[in-house]
Amino acid sequence: MDKLRPDAQMVQINAMQFIHLPSPDIIKSFGRSVHHYLGIPSWPVFASNRDPTMAEYFSAKSSNNTAVYATLYTGGTQVTPERYMQAIAALQPDMYVALADEVPGDARPKRVGQSVDRTIKWLDECLQHHQATQQQLLQQQQDEAAAPLPDPQLFAAVMGAGSEQERQRSAKAAAERDVAGFALCGFGMGEPAAARPALIAAALQHLPADKPRVVVGLATPEEVLEAVAQGIDLFDCSYPTHATAQGYALCFPLQPQQEQQQQQQQQECADADCGADDSKLNLWSLQYRTDKGPLVQGCSCFACRNHSRAYLHHLLHTHEMLASVLLELHNTHWWLGFFGAIQEAIQAGQLQQYIAWFKQRRQGLQQLPEGLIQAGAGKGQSWHKL
Amino acid sequence: MLSRACRRGIVTMASAELPSSSSPALQFQVLAQQGRARTATMKLPHYTAETPMFMPVGTQGTVKGLTSEQMQELDCHVILGNTYHLGNRPGPELVAAMGGLHSFINWPRGMLTDSGGFQMVSLLHLADITEEGVTFQSPVDGSRMLLTPEESIGIQNDLGADIMMQLDDVVPATNTDLARFEEATHRTTRWLDRCIAANKRPHEQNLFPIVQGGFDVGLRQLSMQQLIARNAPGYAIGGLAGGEPKDMFWRVVAQCAAGLPPGKPRYVMGIGYPLDILVCSALGADMYDSVYPTRTARFGVALVDTGVMKLKNAAFAKDMRPIDESCSCMTCRQYTRSYLHHVVTRGVSSASILVTYHNVAYMQGLTRRIRQAIKEQRLPDFSRAFLAGMFPAGNVPQWVVDALDVAGISLEGVAKLKPAHSFYEEVQAVQRIPAV
């Protein structure tokens, strides 16, 4: 993890993994927060209500009015707000999302309404548990020596699936509560990528501008850019994780100046028909067998500084673990570099130009249908198929 | 006789009194001896290693999940590459084009490659040994292929490791046909000569012969005689770690360690259990390799002085201690048994990397402690303490008691059993030394 500094600033975990094994009791008996338990004491932790890198399937069992049905490693189990908040209290993350009733992208209107209602109800229950825990801690502190109180920041979950109306309703209700931020949930659940911007916009209409917003489950750089332009602040790293799993090394240019370099690379690629595109290299391709160069020329990550494409190619073909170690390092580094470029563009007042350049570059190389480009979908859909 | 430097724990004796050797690509210097054990430096083209030394196995050009940087952090001096696997993928020509294995995987320290013969015999169906070489079915397309001594060395020359192993005629340790062992002994010598003739880089790469002879004292003696006559830079003791009874295993190590030239390194192939490493080092061996520490890590098993810790066991779910409180490796400094238990039971692959990291740290720590004990002339005490920790009820196995007795180490007070061997009668060539 240290190799990803300074760009990496926070680690995301899935709160659901701490419901059963290891249970809140086990973490409590450890005596320190999840940061220490996971061996990342110097990293802020964001606890989500689900894992964006996992393709979740929906079982016949579903949630009900009192609990989410969560599929854990140990099997399925009902998770009530109380149980969820016990885990959060034990973990003491820096930020977390309240328990939410997630539904698939094609859920029926009645089910979507239900998920909005339940999530609001559970938000209130989570808030109650949160306040009770904080009071307890305060009392304990008065009794013992004072170390700074852990103060996990609660993010309300904004639901609504594919319905703009429900998105608005959910956002309004969440905004009325005293929360630290908002998590726009339910993306990457099988809904059409082209529909996402409108859904995000619908929710954002009713959210205060001075509190952070996180979206988990967007698929591509273009979607991220679209969401940034709309006003989203926090994103996850499922894109580089998926790329790693498939043996891809991300290489999309982060700045217009890098474009020429990339064009050269892509020319090689296009000739070889190696299953890649201008945003990622397919290291499985035989064309990299004897390539002594780094994954991406000029990249300062550990993998690129120390190893060659030929070596990564060899590691993939021999199914060696080190392949994913090195690729994950590179891909995460690259993805975080992308966010660095976005921040610079915003600070320079050039975000729209940056977005226009980025989209146009892809469009130029791929001749995508106009409608898809407008929606910022790009190759987004294909990730869910792979 | 002991200088002040000695009392400080550093044995300084004139180098001329301690065994050493100088070959074109290897300089071996014993720094200190105690009983039959010795600690030495071994200067190789890429690195100066210290012995006794454990070499992790990086089968396909990587030590399962660890980066080259981590392997250096862990104080590894030499790692192994498997010629059979690398010969298939990515293939010797490619590795040579990449500048050799060191350059291809970016490992700056010592490297050793085996001949490929053992893997073939153990991994492949229809592997057959003739005077020409090892015939086998290609794993790629099933066609008949032949690995000769010349080809094995050719591949190893392309890989470019500091130490190459001869192609030897390997007989499974569980075989009982003495005639077959005899055939293998002589053939191994003939193949050694062919390997030596085929070595295109004798000034950059060392070629180690492998002593054969099964469990026959006479054959082992004969094998050693023949191989020593070729004046190699170092020697391996082969044909062990194949499922043979420990009782037979230690005798071969004892005989060969005593019979091989003292100024040259002695490599017992396939040894990785901490107990075996301690015993073999006490008997005078210097180098070991095994997949055991890294493989067992992937099953969630951590190595500690008292034995093994099976992290998948439910007992560890709430255990907030590190694997080993006395271990200063990254895994033990940052993670609890509880955390490791939960991630290894889920089969998260990075979890196995954490245990692998610890296990390699453990092996390097063990050999460091053995080297230090020899330097400080306290190997017997170290051995007794180690065994007391591993066998608190005193049930040290007979073979360990016997082997250490021959090594000159008494387990009185630590082991219930007494030495009960007749090694010195069986192998008259080895001089008795007193057990302290």
mmCIF file with all atom_site columns, N, CA and C in Angstrom, chain A residues 43-100:
data_model
loop_
_atom_site.group_PDB
_atom_site.id
_atom_site.type_symbol
_atom_site.label_atom_id
_atom_site.label_alt_id
_atom_site.label_comp_id
_atom_site.label_asym_id
_atom_site.label_entity_id
_atom_site.label_seq_id
_atom_site.pdbx_PDB_ins_code
_atom_site.Cartn_x
_atom_site.Cartn_y
_atom_site.Cartn_z
_atom_site.occupancy
_atom_site.B_iso_or_equiv
_atom_site.pdbx_formal_charge
_atom_site.auth_seq_id
_atom_site.auth_comp_id
_atom_site.auth_asym_id
_atom_site.auth_atom_id
_atom_site.pdbx_PDB_model_num
ATOM 1   N N  . TRP A 1 43  ? -3.752  4.515   7.355  1.00 0.00 ? 43  TRP A N  1
ATOM 2   C CA . TRP A 1 43  ? -4.660  4.823   6.254  1.00 0.00 ? 43  TRP A CA 1
ATOM 3   C C  . TRP A 1 43  ? -6.074  5.062   6.750  1.00 0.00 ? 43  TRP A C  1
ATOM 4   N N  . PRO A 1 44  ? -6.709  6.156   6.344  1.00 0.00 ? 44  PRO A N  1
ATOM 5   C CA . PRO A 1 44  ? -8.137  6.320   6.643  1.00 0.00 ? 44  PRO A CA 1
ATOM 6   C C  . PRO A 1 44  ? -8.927  5.201   5.974  1.00 0.00 ? 44  PRO A C  1
ATOM 7   N N  . VAL A 1 45  ? -10.038 4.819   6.623  1.00 0.00 ? 45  VAL A N  1
ATOM 8   C CA . VAL A 1 45  ? -10.835 3.702   6.107  1.00 0.00 ? 45  VAL A CA 1
ATOM 9   C C  . VAL A 1 45  ? -12.266 4.139   5.848  1.00 0.00 ? 45  VAL A C  1
ATOM 10  N N  . PHE A 1 46  ? -12.787 3.754   4.682  1.00 0.00 ? 46  PHE A N  1
ATOM 11  C CA . PHE A 1 46  ? -14.168 4.023   4.307  1.00 0.00 ? 46  PHE A CA 1
ATOM 12  C C  . PHE A 1 46  ? -14.883 2.688   4.241  1.00 0.00 ? 46  PHE A C  1
ATOM 13  N N  . ALA A 1 47  ? -15.921 2.518   5.069  1.00 0.00 ? 47  ALA A N  1
ATOM 14  C CA . ALA A 1 47  ? -16.632 1.237   5.088  1.00 0.00 ? 47  ALA A CA 1
ATOM 15  C C  . ALA A 1 47  ? -17.912 1.350   4.268  1.00 0.00 ? 47  ALA A C  1
ATOM 16  N N  . SER A 1 48  ? -17.982 0.592   3.186  1.00 0.00 ? 48  SER A N  1
ATOM 17  C CA . SER A 1 48  ? -19.176 0.585   2.346  1.00 0.00 ? 48  SER A CA 1
ATOM 18  C C  . SER A 1 48  ? -20.151 -0.473  2.822  1.00 0.00 ? 48  SER A C  1
ATOM 19  N N  . ASN A 1 49  ? -21.373 -0.372  2.311  1.00 0.00 ? 49  ASN A N  1
ATOM 20  C CA . ASN A 1 49  ? -22.363 -1.394  2.650  1.00 0.00 ? 49  ASN A CA 1
ATOM 21  C C  . ASN A 1 49  ? -22.291 -2.585  1.719  1.00 0.00 ? 49  ASN A C  1
ATOM 22  N N  . ARG A 1 50  ? -21.463 -2.475  0.656  1.00 0.00 ? 50  ARG A N  1
ATOM 23  C CA . ARG A 1 50  ? -21.232 -3.653  -0.172 1.00 0.00 ? 50  ARG A CA 1
ATOM 24  C C  . ARG A 1 50  ? -19.893 -3.496  -0.900 1.00 0.00 ? 50  ARG A C  1
ATOM 25  N N  . ASP A 1 51  ? -19.435 -4.543  -1.524 1.00 0.00 ? 51  ASP A N  1
ATOM 26  C CA . ASP A 1 51  ? -18.131 -4.541  -2.180 1.00 0.00 ? 51  ASP A CA 1
ATOM 27  C C  . ASP A 1 51  ? -18.295 -4.288  -3.674 1.00 0.00 ? 51  ASP A C  1
ATOM 28  N N  . PRO A 1 52  ? -17.781 -3.146  -4.153 1.00 0.00 ? 52  PRO A N  1
ATOM 29  C CA . PRO A 1 52  ? -17.997 -2.837  -5.564 1.00 0.00 ? 52  PRO A CA 1
ATOM 30  C C  . PRO A 1 52  ? -17.223 -3.717  -6.531 1.00 0.00 ? 52  PRO A C  1
ATOM 31  N N  . THR A 1 53  ? -16.248 -4.436  -6.047 1.00 0.00 ? 53  THR A N  1
ATOM 32  C CA . THR A 1 53  ? -15.493 -5.262  -6.986 1.00 0.00 ? 53  THR A CA 1
ATOM 33  C C  . THR A 1 53  ? -16.109 -6.646  -7.150 1.00 0.00 ? 53  THR A C  1
ATOM 34  N N  . MET A 1 54  ? -17.073 -6.951  -6.337 1.00 0.00 ? 54  MET A N  1
ATOM 35  C CA . MET A 1 54  ? -17.687 -8.276  -6.432 1.00 0.00 ? 54  MET A CA 1
ATOM 36  C C  . MET A 1 54  ? -18.943 -8.198  -7.288 1.00 0.00 ? 54  MET A C  1
ATOM 37  N N  . ALA A 1 55  ? -19.063 -9.111  -8.204 1.00 0.00 ? 55  ALA A N  1
ATOM 38  C CA . ALA A 1 55  ? -20.316 -9.206  -8.950 1.00 0.00 ? 55  ALA A CA 1
ATOM 39  C C  . ALA A 1 55  ? -21.288 -9.914  -8.038 1.00 0.00 ? 55  ALA A C  1
ATOM 40  N N  . GLU A 1 56  ? -22.271 -9.185  -7.562 1.00 0.00 ? 56  GLU A N  1
ATOM 41  C CA . GLU A 1 56  ? -23.177 -9.812  -6.609 1.00 0.00 ? 56  GLU A CA 1
ATOM 42  C C  . GLU A 1 56  ? -24.369 -10.396 -7.339 1.00 0.00 ? 56  GLU A C  1
ATOM 43  N N  . TYR A 1 57  ? -24.705 -11.551 -6.939 1.00 0.00 ? 57  TYR A N  1
ATOM 44  C CA . TYR A 1 57  ? -25.878 -12.143 -7.566 1.00 0.00 ? 57  TYR A CA 1
ATOM 45  C C  . TYR A 1 57  ? -27.018 -12.110 -6.557 1.00 0.00 ? 57  TYR A C  1
ATOM 46  N N  . PHE A 1 58  ? -28.176 -12.091 -7.057 1.00 0.00 ? 58  PHE A N  1
ATOM 47  C CA . PHE A 1 58  ? -29.323 -11.985 -6.157 1.00 0.00 ? 58  PHE A CA 1
ATOM 48  C C  . PHE A 1 58  ? -29.937 -13.352 -5.963 1.00 0.00 ? 58  PHE A C  1
ATOM 49  N N  . SER A 1 59  ? -30.074 -13.743 -4.743 1.00 0.00 ? 59  SER A N  1
ATOM 50  C CA . SER A 1 59  ? -30.629 -15.062 -4.459 1.00 0.00 ? 59  SER A CA 1
ATOM 51  C C  . SER A 1 59  ? -32.138 -14.937 -4.364 1.00 0.00 ? 59  SER A C  1
ATOM 52  N N  . ALA A 1 60  ? -32.760 -16.070 -4.221 1.00 0.00 ? 60  ALA A N  1
ATOM 53  C CA . ALA A 1 60  ? -34.210 -16.087 -4.097 1.00 0.00 ? 60  ALA A CA 1
ATOM 54  C C  . ALA A 1 60  ? -34.615 -15.366 -2.808 1.00 0.00 ? 60  ALA A C  1
ATOM 55  N N  . LYS A 1 61  ? -33.773 -15.508 -1.784 1.00 0.00 ? 61  LYS A N  1
ATOM 56  C CA . LYS A 1 61  ? -34.092 -14.827 -0.530 1.00 0.00 ? 61  LYS A CA 1
ATOM 57  C C  . LYS A 1 61  ? -33.819 -13.349 -0.728 1.00 0.00 ? 61  LYS A C  1
ATOM 58  N N  . SER A 1 62  ? -34.659 -12.538 -0.157 1.00 0.00 ? 62  SER A N  1
ATOM 59  C CA . SER A 1 62  ? -34.361 -11.121 -0.319 1.00 0.00 ? 62  SER A CA 1
ATOM 60  C C  . SER A 1 62  ? -34.518 -10.439 1.020  1.00 0.00 ? 62  SER A C  1
ATOM 61  N N  . SER A 1 63  ? -34.292 -9.147  0.983  1.00 0.00 ? 63  SER A N  1
ATOM 62  C CA . SER A 1 63  ? -34.394 -8.389  2.213  1.00 0.00 ? 63  SER A CA 1
ATOM 63  C C  . SER A 1 63  ? -35.864 -8.269  2.607  1.00 0.00 ? 63  SER A C  1
ATOM 64  N N  . ASN A 1 64  ? -36.071 -7.893  3.843  1.00 0.00 ? 64  ASN A N  1
ATOM 65  C CA . ASN A 1 64  ? -37.440 -7.603  4.276  1.00 0.00 ? 64  ASN A CA 1
ATOM 66  C C  . ASN A 1 64  ? -37.424 -6.261  4.995  1.00 0.00 ? 64  ASN A C  1
ATOM 67  N N  . ASN A 1 65  ? -38.511 -5.936  5.659  1.00 0.00 ? 65  ASN A N  1
ATOM 68  C CA . ASN A 1 65  ? -38.598 -4.609  6.250  1.00 0.00 ? 65  ASN A CA 1
ATOM 69  C C  . ASN A 1 65  ? -37.627 -4.370  7.396  1.00 0.00 ? 65  ASN A C  1
ATOM 70  N N  . THR A 1 66  ? -37.118 -5.441  7.953  1.00 0.00 ? 66  THR A N  1
ATOM 71  C CA . THR A 1 66  ? -36.225 -5.235  9.098  1.00 0.00 ? 66  THR A CA 1
ATOM 72  C C  . THR A 1 66  ? -34.761 -5.521  8.802  1.00 0.00 ? 66  THR A C  1
ATOM 73  N N  . ALA A 1 67  ? -34.492 -6.215  7.715  1.00 0.00 ? 67  ALA A N  1
ATOM 74  C CA . ALA A 1 67  ? -33.090 -6.592  7.506  1.00 0.00 ? 67  ALA A CA 1
ATOM 75  C C  . ALA A 1 67  ? -32.744 -6.779  6.042  1.00 0.00 ? 67  ALA A C  1
ATOM 76  N N  . VAL A 1 68  ? -31.467 -6.589  5.767  1.00 0.00 ? 68  VAL A N  1
ATOM 77  C CA . VAL A 1 68  ? -30.909 -6.904  4.447  1.00 0.00 ? 68  VAL A CA 1
ATOM 78  C C  . VAL A 1 68  ? -30.517 -8.371  4.446  1.00 0.00 ? 68  VAL A C  1
ATOM 79  N N  . TYR A 1 69  ? -30.714 -9.049  3.326  1.00 0.00 ? 69  TYR A N  1
ATOM 80  C CA . TYR A 1 69  ? -30.177 -10.403 3.223  1.00 0.00 ? 69  TYR A CA 1
ATOM 81  C C  . TYR A 1 69  ? -28.808 -10.286 2.560  1.00 0.00 ? 69  TYR A C  1
ATOM 82  N N  . ALA A 1 70  ? -27.787 -10.558 3.320  1.00 0.00 ? 70  ALA A N  1
ATOM 83  C CA . ALA A 1 70  ? -26.427 -10.410 2.784  1.00 0.00 ? 70  ALA A CA 1
ATOM 84  C C  . ALA A 1 70  ? -25.793 -11.773 2.597  1.00 0.00 ? 70  ALA A C  1
ATOM 85  N N  . THR A 1 71  ? -25.101 -11.917 1.472  1.00 0.00 ? 71  THR A N  1
ATOM 86  C CA . THR A 1 71  ? -24.402 -13.179 1.227  1.00 0.00 ? 71  THR A CA 1
ATOM 87  C C  . THR A 1 71  ? -22.962 -13.020 1.696  1.00 0.00 ? 71  THR A C  1
ATOM 88  N N  . LEU A 1 72  ? -22.645 -13.688 2.781  1.00 0.00 ? 72  LEU A N  1
ATOM 89  C CA . LEU A 1 72  ? -21.298 -13.598 3.338  1.00 0.00 ? 72  LEU A CA 1
ATOM 90  C C  . LEU A 1 72  ? -20.517 -14.847 2.969  1.00 0.00 ? 72  LEU A C  1
ATOM 91  N N  . TYR A 1 73  ? -19.243 -14.830 3.281  1.00 0.00 ? 73  TYR A N  1
ATOM 92  C CA . TYR A 1 73  ? -18.421 -15.996 3.023  1.00 0.00 ? 73  TYR A CA 1
ATOM 93  C C  . TYR A 1 73  ? -18.976 -17.233 3.712  1.00 0.00 ? 73  TYR A C  1
ATOM 94  N N  . THR A 1 74  ? -19.532 -17.016 4.894  1.00 0.00 ? 74  THR A N  1
ATOM 95  C CA . THR A 1 74  ? -20.016 -18.149 5.686  1.00 0.00 ? 74  THR A CA 1
ATOM 96  C C  . THR A 1 74  ? -21.435 -18.552 5.317  1.00 0.00 ? 74  THR A C  1
ATOM 97  N N  . GLY A 1 75  ? -22.002 -17.844 4.352  1.00 0.00 ? 75  GLY A N  1
ATOM 98  C CA . GLY A 1 75  ? -23.381 -18.167 3.987  1.00 0.00 ? 75  GLY A CA 1
ATOM 99  C C  . GLY A 1 75  ? -24.226 -16.912 4.044  1.00 0.00 ? 75  GLY A C  1
ATOM 100 N N  . GLY A 1 76  ? -25.509 -17.045 3.744  1.00 0.00 ? 76  GLY A N  1
ATOM 101 C CA . GLY A 1 76  ? -26.397 -15.895 3.774  1.00 0.00 ? 76  GLY A CA 1
ATOM 102 C C  . GLY A 1 76  ? -26.855 -15.610 5.187  1.00 0.00 ? 76  GLY A C  1
ATOM 103 N N  . THR A 1 77  ? -27.135 -14.332 5.459  1.00 0.00 ? 77  THR A N  1
ATOM 104 C CA . THR A 1 77  ? -27.616 -13.999 6.794  1.00 0.00 ? 77  THR A CA 1
ATOM 105 C C  . THR A 1 77  ? -28.388 -12.695 6.749  1.00 0.00 ? 77  THR A C  1
ATOM 106 N N  . GLN A 1 78  ? -29.276 -12.543 7.712  1.00 0.00 ? 78  GLN A N  1
ATOM 107 C CA . GLN A 1 78  ? -30.062 -11.315 7.827  1.00 0.00 ? 78  GLN A CA 1
ATOM 108 C C  . GLN A 1 78  ? -29.245 -10.281 8.586  1.00 0.00 ? 78  GLN A C  1
ATOM 109 N N  . VAL A 1 79  ? -29.191 -9.087  8.043  1.00 0.00 ? 79  VAL A N  1
ATOM 110 C CA . VAL A 1 79  ? -28.441 -8.034  8.726  1.00 0.00 ? 79  VAL A CA 1
ATOM 111 C C  . VAL A 1 79  ? -29.380 -6.867  9.013  1.00 0.00 ? 79  VAL A C  1
ATOM 112 N N  . THR A 1 80  ? -29.678 -6.681  10.297 1.00 0.00 ? 80  THR A N  1
ATOM 113 C CA . THR A 1 80  ? -30.520 -5.564  10.716 1.00 0.00 ? 80  THR A CA 1
ATOM 114 C C  . THR A 1 80  ? -29.636 -4.346  10.925 1.00 0.00 ? 80  THR A C  1
ATOM 115 N N  . PRO A 1 81  ? -30.252 -3.157  11.003 1.00 0.00 ? 81  PRO A N  1
ATOM 116 C CA . PRO A 1 81  ? -29.445 -1.976  11.307 1.00 0.00 ? 81  PRO A CA 1
ATOM 117 C C  . PRO A 1 81  ? -28.648 -2.150  12.599 1.00 0.00 ? 81  PRO A C  1
ATOM 118 N N  . GLU A 1 82  ? -29.259 -2.827  13.581 1.00 0.00 ? 82  GLU A N  1
ATOM 119 C CA . GLU A 1 82  ? -28.560 -3.005  14.861 1.00 0.00 ? 82  GLU A CA 1
ATOM 120 C C  . GLU A 1 82  ? -27.281 -3.822  14.668 1.00 0.00 ? 82  GLU A C  1
ATOM 121 N N  . ARG A 1 83  ? -27.430 -4.918  13.947 1.00 0.00 ? 83  ARG A N  1
ATOM 122 C CA . ARG A 1 83  ? -26.283 -5.806  13.725 1.00 0.00 ? 83  ARG A CA 1
ATOM 123 C C  . ARG A 1 83  ? -25.204 -5.092  12.908 1.00 0.00 ? 83  ARG A C  1
ATOM 124 N N  . TYR A 1 84  ? -25.672 -4.346  11.930 1.00 0.00 ? 84  TYR A N  1
ATOM 125 C CA . TYR A 1 84  ? -24.753 -3.600  11.070 1.00 0.00 ? 84  TYR A CA 1
ATOM 126 C C  . TYR A 1 84  ? -23.973 -2.583  11.901 1.00 0.00 ? 84  TYR A C  1
ATOM 127 N N  . MET A 1 85  ? -24.708 -1.863  12.756 1.00 0.00 ? 85  MET A N  1
ATOM 128 C CA . MET A 1 85  ? -24.049 -0.820  13.534 1.00 0.00 ? 85  MET A CA 1
ATOM 129 C C  . MET A 1 85  ? -23.134 -1.388  14.617 1.00 0.00 ? 85  MET A C  1
ATOM 130 N N  . GLN A 1 86  ? -23.404 -2.610  15.047 1.00 0.00 ? 86  GLN A N  1
ATOM 131 C CA . GLN A 1 86  ? -22.467 -3.257  15.980 1.00 0.00 ? 86  GLN A CA 1
ATOM 132 C C  . GLN A 1 86  ? -21.122 -3.442  15.291 1.00 0.00 ? 86  GLN A C  1
ATOM 133 N N  . ALA A 1 87  ? -21.194 -3.859  14.030 1.00 0.00 ? 87  ALA A N  1
ATOM 134 C CA . ALA A 1 87  ? -19.948 -4.034  13.268 1.00 0.00 ? 87  ALA A CA 1
ATOM 135 C C  . ALA A 1 87  ? -19.238 -2.694  13.110 1.00 0.00 ? 87  ALA A C  1
ATOM 136 N N  . ILE A 1 88  ? -20.013 -1.657  12.738 1.00 0.00 ? 88  ILE A N  1
ATOM 137 C CA . ILE A 1 88  ? -19.403 -0.336  12.542 1.00 0.00 ? 88  ILE A CA 1
ATOM 138 C C  . ILE A 1 88  ? -18.759 0.157   13.841 1.00 0.00 ? 88  ILE A C  1
ATOM 139 N N  . ALA A 1 89  ? -19.458 -0.053  14.962 1.00 0.00 ? 89  ALA A N  1
ATOM 140 C CA . ALA A 1 89  ? -18.915 0.403   16.251 1.00 0.00 ? 89  ALA A CA 1
ATOM 141 C C  . ALA A 1 89  ? -17.607 -0.298  16.562 1.00 0.00 ? 89  ALA A C  1
ATOM 142 N N  . ALA A 1 90  ? -17.518 -1.566  16.224 1.00 0.00 ? 90  ALA A N  1
ATOM 143 C CA . ALA A 1 90  ? -16.279 -2.310  16.490 1.00 0.00 ? 90  ALA A CA 1
ATOM 144 C C  . ALA A 1 90  ? -15.173 -1.880  15.534 1.00 0.00 ? 90  ALA A C  1
ATOM 145 N N  . LEU A 1 91  ? -15.543 -1.631  14.268 1.00 0.00 ? 91  LEU A N  1
ATOM 146 C CA . LEU A 1 91  ? -14.534 -1.291  13.256 1.00 0.00 ? 91  LEU A CA 1
ATOM 147 C C  . LEU A 1 91  ? -13.965 0.108   13.455 1.00 0.00 ? 91  LEU A C  1
ATOM 148 N N  . GLN A 1 92  ? -14.831 1.059   13.872 1.00 0.00 ? 92  GLN A N  1
ATOM 149 C CA . GLN A 1 92  ? -14.435 2.466   13.999 1.00 0.00 ? 92  GLN A CA 1
ATOM 150 C C  . GLN A 1 92  ? -13.796 3.004   12.713 1.00 0.00 ? 92  GLN A C  1
ATOM 151 N N  . PRO A 1 93  ? -14.492 2.874   11.589 1.00 0.00 ? 93  PRO A N  1
ATOM 152 C CA . PRO A 1 93  ? -13.927 3.427   10.357 1.00 0.00 ? 93  PRO A CA 1
ATOM 153 C C  . PRO A 1 93  ? -14.002 4.947   10.403 1.00 0.00 ? 93  PRO A C  1
ATOM 154 N N  . ASP A 1 94  ? -13.292 5.611   9.494  1.00 0.00 ? 94  ASP A N  1
ATOM 155 C CA . ASP A 1 94  ? -13.366 7.064   9.445  1.00 0.00 ? 94  ASP A CA 1
ATOM 156 C C  . ASP A 1 94  ? -14.692 7.521   8.850  1.00 0.00 ? 94  ASP A C  1
ATOM 157 N N  . MET A 1 95  ? -15.153 6.760   7.848  1.00 0.00 ? 95  MET A N  1
ATOM 158 C CA . MET A 1 95  ? -16.444 7.078   7.214  1.00 0.00 ? 95  MET A CA 1
ATOM 159 C C  . MET A 1 95  ? -17.147 5.768   6.911  1.00 0.00 ? 95  MET A C  1
ATOM 160 N N  . TYR A 1 96  ? -18.461 5.801   6.882  1.00 0.00 ? 96  TYR A N  1
ATOM 161 C CA . TYR A 1 96  ? -19.174 4.585   6.517  1.00 0.00 ? 96  TYR A CA 1
ATOM 162 C C  . TYR A 1 96  ? -20.532 4.919   5.937  1.00 0.00 ? 96  TYR A C  1
ATOM 163 N N  . VAL A 1 97  ? -21.054 3.968   5.189  1.00 0.00 ? 97  VAL A N  1
ATOM 164 C CA . VAL A 1 97  ? -22.382 4.121   4.596  1.00 0.00 ? 97  VAL A CA 1
ATOM 165 C C  . VAL A 1 97  ? -23.379 3.389   5.476  1.00 0.00 ? 97  VAL A C  1
ATOM 166 N N  . ALA A 1 98  ? -24.529 4.009   5.685  1.00 0.00 ? 98  ALA A N  1
ATOM 167 C CA . ALA A 1 98  ? -25.578 3.371   6.498  1.00 0.00 ? 98  ALA A CA 1
ATOM 168 C C  . ALA A 1 98  ? -26.131 2.160   5.763  1.00 0.00 ? 98  ALA A C  1
ATOM 169 N N  . LEU A 1 99  ? -26.790 1.301   6.495  1.00 0.00 ? 99  LEU A N  1
ATOM 170 C CA . LEU A 1 99  ? -27.367 0.093   5.892  1.00 0.00 ? 99  LEU A CA 1
ATOM 171 C C  . LEU A 1 99  ? -28.381 0.478   4.819  1.00 0.00 ? 99  LEU A C  1
ATOM 172 N N  . ALA A 1 100 ? -28.298 -0.174  3.675  1.00 0.00 ? 100 ALA A N  1
ATOM 173 C CA . ALA A 1 100 ? -29.185 0.179   2.567  1.00 0.00 ? 100 ALA A CA 1
ATOM 174 C C  . ALA A 1 100 ? -29.810 -1.059  1.960  1.00 0.00 ? 100 ALA A C  1
#
